[in-house]
mmCIF file of C-alpha atoms in Angstrom:
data_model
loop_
_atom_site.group_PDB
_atom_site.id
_atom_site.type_symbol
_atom_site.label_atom_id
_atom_site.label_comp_id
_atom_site.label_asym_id
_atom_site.label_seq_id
_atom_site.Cartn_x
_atom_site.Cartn_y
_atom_site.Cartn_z
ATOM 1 C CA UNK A 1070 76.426 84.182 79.652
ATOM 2 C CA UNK A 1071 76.305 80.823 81.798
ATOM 3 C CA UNK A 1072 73.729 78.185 79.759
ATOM 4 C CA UNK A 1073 72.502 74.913 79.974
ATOM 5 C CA UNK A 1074 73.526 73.465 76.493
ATOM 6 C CA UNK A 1075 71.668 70.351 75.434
ATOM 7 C CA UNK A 1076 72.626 68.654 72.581
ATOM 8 C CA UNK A 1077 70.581 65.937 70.916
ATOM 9 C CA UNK A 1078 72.181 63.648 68.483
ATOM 10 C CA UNK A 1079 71.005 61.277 66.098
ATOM 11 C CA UNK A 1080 73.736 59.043 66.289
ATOM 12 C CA UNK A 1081 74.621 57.945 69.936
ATOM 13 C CA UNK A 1082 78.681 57.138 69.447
ATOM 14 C CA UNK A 1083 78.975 60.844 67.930
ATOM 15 C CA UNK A 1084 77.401 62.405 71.452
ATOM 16 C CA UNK A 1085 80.196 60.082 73.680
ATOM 17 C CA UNK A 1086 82.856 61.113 70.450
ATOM 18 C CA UNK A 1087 81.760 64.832 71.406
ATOM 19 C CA UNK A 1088 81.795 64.539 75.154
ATOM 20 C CA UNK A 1089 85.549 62.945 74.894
ATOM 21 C CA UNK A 1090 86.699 66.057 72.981
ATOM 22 C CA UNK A 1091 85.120 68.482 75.300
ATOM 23 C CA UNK A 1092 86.427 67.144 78.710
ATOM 24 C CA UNK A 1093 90.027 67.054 76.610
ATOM 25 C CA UNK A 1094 89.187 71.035 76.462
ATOM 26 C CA UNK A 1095 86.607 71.909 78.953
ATOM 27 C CA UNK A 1096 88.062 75.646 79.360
ATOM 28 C CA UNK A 1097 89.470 78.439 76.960
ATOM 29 C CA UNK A 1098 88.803 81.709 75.722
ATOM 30 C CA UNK A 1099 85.186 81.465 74.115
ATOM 31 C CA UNK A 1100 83.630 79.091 76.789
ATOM 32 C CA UNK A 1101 84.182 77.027 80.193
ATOM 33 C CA UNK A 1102 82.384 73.844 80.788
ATOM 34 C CA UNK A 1103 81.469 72.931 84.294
ATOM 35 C CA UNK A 1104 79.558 70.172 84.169
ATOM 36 C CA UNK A 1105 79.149 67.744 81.405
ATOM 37 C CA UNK A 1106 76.409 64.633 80.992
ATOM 38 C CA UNK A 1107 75.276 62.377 78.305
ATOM 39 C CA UNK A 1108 71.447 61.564 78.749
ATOM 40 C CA UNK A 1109 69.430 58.834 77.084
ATOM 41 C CA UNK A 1110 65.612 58.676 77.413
ATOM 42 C CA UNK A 1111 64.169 54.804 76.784
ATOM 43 C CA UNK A 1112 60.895 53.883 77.697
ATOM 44 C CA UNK A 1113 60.191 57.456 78.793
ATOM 45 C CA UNK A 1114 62.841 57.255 82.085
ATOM 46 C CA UNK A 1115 65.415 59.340 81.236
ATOM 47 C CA UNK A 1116 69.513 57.953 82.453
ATOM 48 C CA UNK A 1117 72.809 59.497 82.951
ATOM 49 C CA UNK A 1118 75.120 57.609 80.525
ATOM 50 C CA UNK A 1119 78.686 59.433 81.474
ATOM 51 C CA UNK A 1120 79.219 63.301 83.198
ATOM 52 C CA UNK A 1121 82.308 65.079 84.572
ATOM 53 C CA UNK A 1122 82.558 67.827 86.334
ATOM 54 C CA UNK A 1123 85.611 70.409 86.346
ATOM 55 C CA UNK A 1124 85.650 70.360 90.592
ATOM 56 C CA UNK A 1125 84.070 73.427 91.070
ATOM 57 C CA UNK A 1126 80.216 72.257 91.464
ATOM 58 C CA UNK A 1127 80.743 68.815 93.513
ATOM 59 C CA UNK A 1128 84.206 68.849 94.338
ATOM 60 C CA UNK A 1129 84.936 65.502 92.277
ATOM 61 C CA UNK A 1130 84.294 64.416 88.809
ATOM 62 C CA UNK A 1131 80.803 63.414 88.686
ATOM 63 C CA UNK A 1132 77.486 66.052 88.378
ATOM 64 C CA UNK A 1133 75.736 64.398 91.787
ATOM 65 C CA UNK A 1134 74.671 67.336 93.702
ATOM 66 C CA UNK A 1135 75.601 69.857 90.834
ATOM 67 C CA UNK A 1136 73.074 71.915 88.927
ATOM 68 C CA UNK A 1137 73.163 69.208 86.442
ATOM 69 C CA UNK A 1138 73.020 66.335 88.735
ATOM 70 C CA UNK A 1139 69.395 67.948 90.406
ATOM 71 C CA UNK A 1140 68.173 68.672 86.339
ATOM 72 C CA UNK A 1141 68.357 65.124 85.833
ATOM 73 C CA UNK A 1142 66.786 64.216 89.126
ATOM 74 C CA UNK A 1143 63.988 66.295 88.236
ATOM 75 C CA UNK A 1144 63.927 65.560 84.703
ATOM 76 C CA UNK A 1145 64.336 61.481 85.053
ATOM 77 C CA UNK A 1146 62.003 61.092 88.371
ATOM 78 C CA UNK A 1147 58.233 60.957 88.272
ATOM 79 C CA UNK A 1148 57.888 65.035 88.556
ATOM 80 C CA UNK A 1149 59.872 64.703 85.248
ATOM 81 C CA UNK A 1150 57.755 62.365 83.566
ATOM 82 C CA UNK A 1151 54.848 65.024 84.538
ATOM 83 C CA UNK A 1152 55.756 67.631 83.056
ATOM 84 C CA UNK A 1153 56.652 66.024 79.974
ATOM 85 C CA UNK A 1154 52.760 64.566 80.386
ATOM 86 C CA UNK A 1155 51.722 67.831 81.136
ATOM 87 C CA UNK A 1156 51.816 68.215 85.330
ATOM 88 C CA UNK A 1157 48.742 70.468 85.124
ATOM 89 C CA UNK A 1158 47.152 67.021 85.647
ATOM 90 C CA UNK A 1159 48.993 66.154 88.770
ATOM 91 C CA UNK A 1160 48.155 70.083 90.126
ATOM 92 C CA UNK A 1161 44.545 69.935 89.135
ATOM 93 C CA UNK A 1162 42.617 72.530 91.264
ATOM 94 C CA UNK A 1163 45.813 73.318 93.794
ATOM 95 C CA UNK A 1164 46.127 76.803 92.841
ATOM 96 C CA UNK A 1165 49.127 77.446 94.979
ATOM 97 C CA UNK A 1166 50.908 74.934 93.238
ATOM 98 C CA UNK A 1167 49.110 76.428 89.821
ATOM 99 C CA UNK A 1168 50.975 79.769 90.711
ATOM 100 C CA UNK A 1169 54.559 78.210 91.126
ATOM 101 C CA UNK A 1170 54.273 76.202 88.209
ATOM 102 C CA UNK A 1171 53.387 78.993 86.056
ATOM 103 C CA UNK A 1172 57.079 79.739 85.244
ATOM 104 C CA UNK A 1173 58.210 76.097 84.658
ATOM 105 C CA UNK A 1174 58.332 76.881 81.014
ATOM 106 C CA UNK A 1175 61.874 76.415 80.666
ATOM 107 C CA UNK A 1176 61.772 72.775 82.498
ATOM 108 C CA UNK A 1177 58.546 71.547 80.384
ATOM 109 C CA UNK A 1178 60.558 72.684 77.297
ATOM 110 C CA UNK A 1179 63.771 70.292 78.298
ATOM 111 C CA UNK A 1180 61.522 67.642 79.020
ATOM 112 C CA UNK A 1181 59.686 67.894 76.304
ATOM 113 C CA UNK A 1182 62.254 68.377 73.694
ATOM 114 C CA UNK A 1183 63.180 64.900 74.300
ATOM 115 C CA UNK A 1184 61.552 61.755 72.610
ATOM 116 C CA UNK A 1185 62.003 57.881 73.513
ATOM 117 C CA UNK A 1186 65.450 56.869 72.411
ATOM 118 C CA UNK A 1187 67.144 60.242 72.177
ATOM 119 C CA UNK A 1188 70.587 60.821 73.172
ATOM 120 C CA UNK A 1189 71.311 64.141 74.422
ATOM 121 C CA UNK A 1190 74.901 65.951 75.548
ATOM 122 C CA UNK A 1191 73.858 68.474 78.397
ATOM 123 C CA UNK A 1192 76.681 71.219 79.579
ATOM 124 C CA UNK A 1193 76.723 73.899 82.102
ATOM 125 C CA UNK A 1194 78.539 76.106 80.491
ATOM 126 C CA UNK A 1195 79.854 80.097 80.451
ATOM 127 C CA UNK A 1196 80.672 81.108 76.930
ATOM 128 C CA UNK A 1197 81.441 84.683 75.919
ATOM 129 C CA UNK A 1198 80.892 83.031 72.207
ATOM 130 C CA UNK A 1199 78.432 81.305 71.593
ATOM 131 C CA UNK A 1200 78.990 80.566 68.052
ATOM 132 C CA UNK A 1201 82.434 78.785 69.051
ATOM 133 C CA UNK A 1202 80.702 75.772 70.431
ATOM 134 C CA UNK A 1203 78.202 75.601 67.977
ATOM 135 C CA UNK A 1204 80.807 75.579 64.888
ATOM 136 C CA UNK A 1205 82.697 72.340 67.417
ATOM 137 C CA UNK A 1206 79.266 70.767 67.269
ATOM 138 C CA UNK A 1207 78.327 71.452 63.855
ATOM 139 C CA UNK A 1208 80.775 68.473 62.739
ATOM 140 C CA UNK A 1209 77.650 66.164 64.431
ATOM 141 C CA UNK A 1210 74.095 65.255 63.257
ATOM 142 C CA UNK A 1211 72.604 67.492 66.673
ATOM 143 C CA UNK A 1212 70.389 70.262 67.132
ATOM 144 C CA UNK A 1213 71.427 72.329 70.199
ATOM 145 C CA UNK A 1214 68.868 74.484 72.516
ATOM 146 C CA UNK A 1215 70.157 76.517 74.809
ATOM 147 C CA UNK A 1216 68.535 78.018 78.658
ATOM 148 C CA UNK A 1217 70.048 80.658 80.854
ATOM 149 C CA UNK A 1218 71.156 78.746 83.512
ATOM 150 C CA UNK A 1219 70.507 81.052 86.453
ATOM 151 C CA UNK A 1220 66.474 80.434 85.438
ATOM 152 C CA UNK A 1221 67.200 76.299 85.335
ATOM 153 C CA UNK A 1222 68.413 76.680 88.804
ATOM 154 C CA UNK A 1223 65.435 78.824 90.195
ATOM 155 C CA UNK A 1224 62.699 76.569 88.309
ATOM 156 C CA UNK A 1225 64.931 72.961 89.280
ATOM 157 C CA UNK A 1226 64.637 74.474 92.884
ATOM 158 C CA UNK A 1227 61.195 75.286 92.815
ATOM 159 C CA UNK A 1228 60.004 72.116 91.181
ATOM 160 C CA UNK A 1229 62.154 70.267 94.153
ATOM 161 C CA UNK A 1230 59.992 72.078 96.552
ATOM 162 C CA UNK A 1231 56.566 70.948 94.677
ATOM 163 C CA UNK A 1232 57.785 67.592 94.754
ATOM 164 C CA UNK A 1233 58.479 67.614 98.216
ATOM 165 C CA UNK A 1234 55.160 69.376 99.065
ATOM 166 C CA UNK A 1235 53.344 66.612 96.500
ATOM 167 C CA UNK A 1236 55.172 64.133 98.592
ATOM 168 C CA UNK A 1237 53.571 64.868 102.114
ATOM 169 C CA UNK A 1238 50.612 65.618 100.750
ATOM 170 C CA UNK A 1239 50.844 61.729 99.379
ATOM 171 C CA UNK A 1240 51.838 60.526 102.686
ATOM 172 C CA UNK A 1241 48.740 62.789 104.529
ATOM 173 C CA UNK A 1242 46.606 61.238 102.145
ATOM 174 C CA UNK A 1243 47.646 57.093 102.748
ATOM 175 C CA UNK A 1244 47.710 58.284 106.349
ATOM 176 C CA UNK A 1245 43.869 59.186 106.329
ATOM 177 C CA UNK A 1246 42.659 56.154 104.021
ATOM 178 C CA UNK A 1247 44.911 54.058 106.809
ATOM 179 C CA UNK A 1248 43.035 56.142 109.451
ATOM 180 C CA UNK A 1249 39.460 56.192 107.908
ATOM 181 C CA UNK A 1250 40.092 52.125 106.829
ATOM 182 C CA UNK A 1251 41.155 51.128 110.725
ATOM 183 C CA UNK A 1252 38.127 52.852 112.165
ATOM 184 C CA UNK A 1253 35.960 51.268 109.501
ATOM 185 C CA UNK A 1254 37.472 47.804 110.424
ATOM 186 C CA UNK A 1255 37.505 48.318 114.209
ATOM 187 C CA UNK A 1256 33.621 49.187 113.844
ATOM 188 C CA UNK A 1257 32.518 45.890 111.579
ATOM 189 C CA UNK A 1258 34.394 43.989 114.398
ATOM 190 C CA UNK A 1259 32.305 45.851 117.373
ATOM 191 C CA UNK A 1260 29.218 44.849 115.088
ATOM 192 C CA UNK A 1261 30.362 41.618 114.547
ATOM 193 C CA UNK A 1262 31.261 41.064 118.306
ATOM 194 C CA UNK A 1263 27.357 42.202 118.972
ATOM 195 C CA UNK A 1264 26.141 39.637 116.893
ATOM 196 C CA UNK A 1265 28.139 37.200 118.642
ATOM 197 C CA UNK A 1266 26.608 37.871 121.901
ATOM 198 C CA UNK A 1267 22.790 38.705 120.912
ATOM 199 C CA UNK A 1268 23.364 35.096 119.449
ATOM 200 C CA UNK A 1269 23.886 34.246 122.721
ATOM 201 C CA UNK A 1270 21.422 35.931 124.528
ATOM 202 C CA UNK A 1271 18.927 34.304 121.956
ATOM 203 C CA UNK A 1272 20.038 30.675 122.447
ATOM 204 C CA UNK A 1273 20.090 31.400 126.661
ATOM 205 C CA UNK A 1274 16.464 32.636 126.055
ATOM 206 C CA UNK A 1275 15.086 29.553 124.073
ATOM 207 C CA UNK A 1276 16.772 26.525 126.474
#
């Protein structure tokens, strides 16, 4: 089964102590780890701390562009901040949006599960045991929730596209106040220009 593992510990130096001892063993027979991050949430903006990545999601040792790395930008953006605020507030009456948002569970529960000052240990990860990484993380103060990963990556994809969409919509929407402000200034100068010259025509009149 491939997962997204998150990991939240109570005491930050264990989650970098348990990150060290994973990347030493990143592959055997009950699990392999392909990505790797250590998250911290302050002030409600969530932060990579320190990732690897075994080579085959990025092609180097970080999680940018990786399954993990696009989470995160979800998760630590403003969409991510949304949905841990509830983005049925953002949607409002946009039922298009309503219907792809429907099955966002999963990415609501991640962002919700984590509160100011956590520190969290996130893996993608294939284990045909689950119980062997659990028992390696059982040494640590953590609880550890677990998604199937092939639903992260749909929901992380749609929620991209949202944001996108939310995006021009933004832009449309500055666009027409710029629009609707210009004509509204461009018609107070014609009326102001008027004025000018029935002033004129008035003082021409009296001499």
């Amino acid at each position: 089964m491939e997962n997204i593992m998150m990991s939240i510990f109570r005491v930050e130096s264990q989650a970098y102590q348990a990150f060290s001892e994973l990347k030493r063993d990143p592959s055997n027979q009950s699990y392999t780890i392909s990505q790797a991050v250590i998250i911290k949430k302050e002030n409600g903006q969530l932060t990579s701390c320190d990732a690897f990545d075994t080579g085959i999601e990025t092609m180097d040792d970080s999680i940018k562009g990786g399954l993990l790395g696009s989470l995160i930008g979800i998760l630590g953006g403003p969409f991510g901040m949304l949905l841990g605020g509830g983005i049925g507030l953002l949607i409002g009456a946009n039922s298009d949006l309503d219907d792809k948002m429907e099955n966002a569970s999963l990415l609501e529960n991640v962002a919700n599960r984590l509160e100011d000052g956590d520190v969290a240990l996130m893996l993608l990860v294939q284990e045909t045991n689950e119980a062997f990484l659990d028992a390696k993380l059982s040494a640590f103060d953590t609880t550890t929730l677990r998604w199937d990963a092939a639903v992260i990556k749909q929901e992380v994809e749609e929620a991209d596209m949202i944001r996108k969409q939310l995006a021009d919509q933004l832009r449309k929407t500055l666009r027409s106040q710029k629009s609707e402000k210009r004509k509204q200034s461009i018609e107070e100068k014609k009326q102001e220009i008027k004025q000018k010259f029935e002033q004129i025509k008035k003082k021409i009149k009296s001499e």
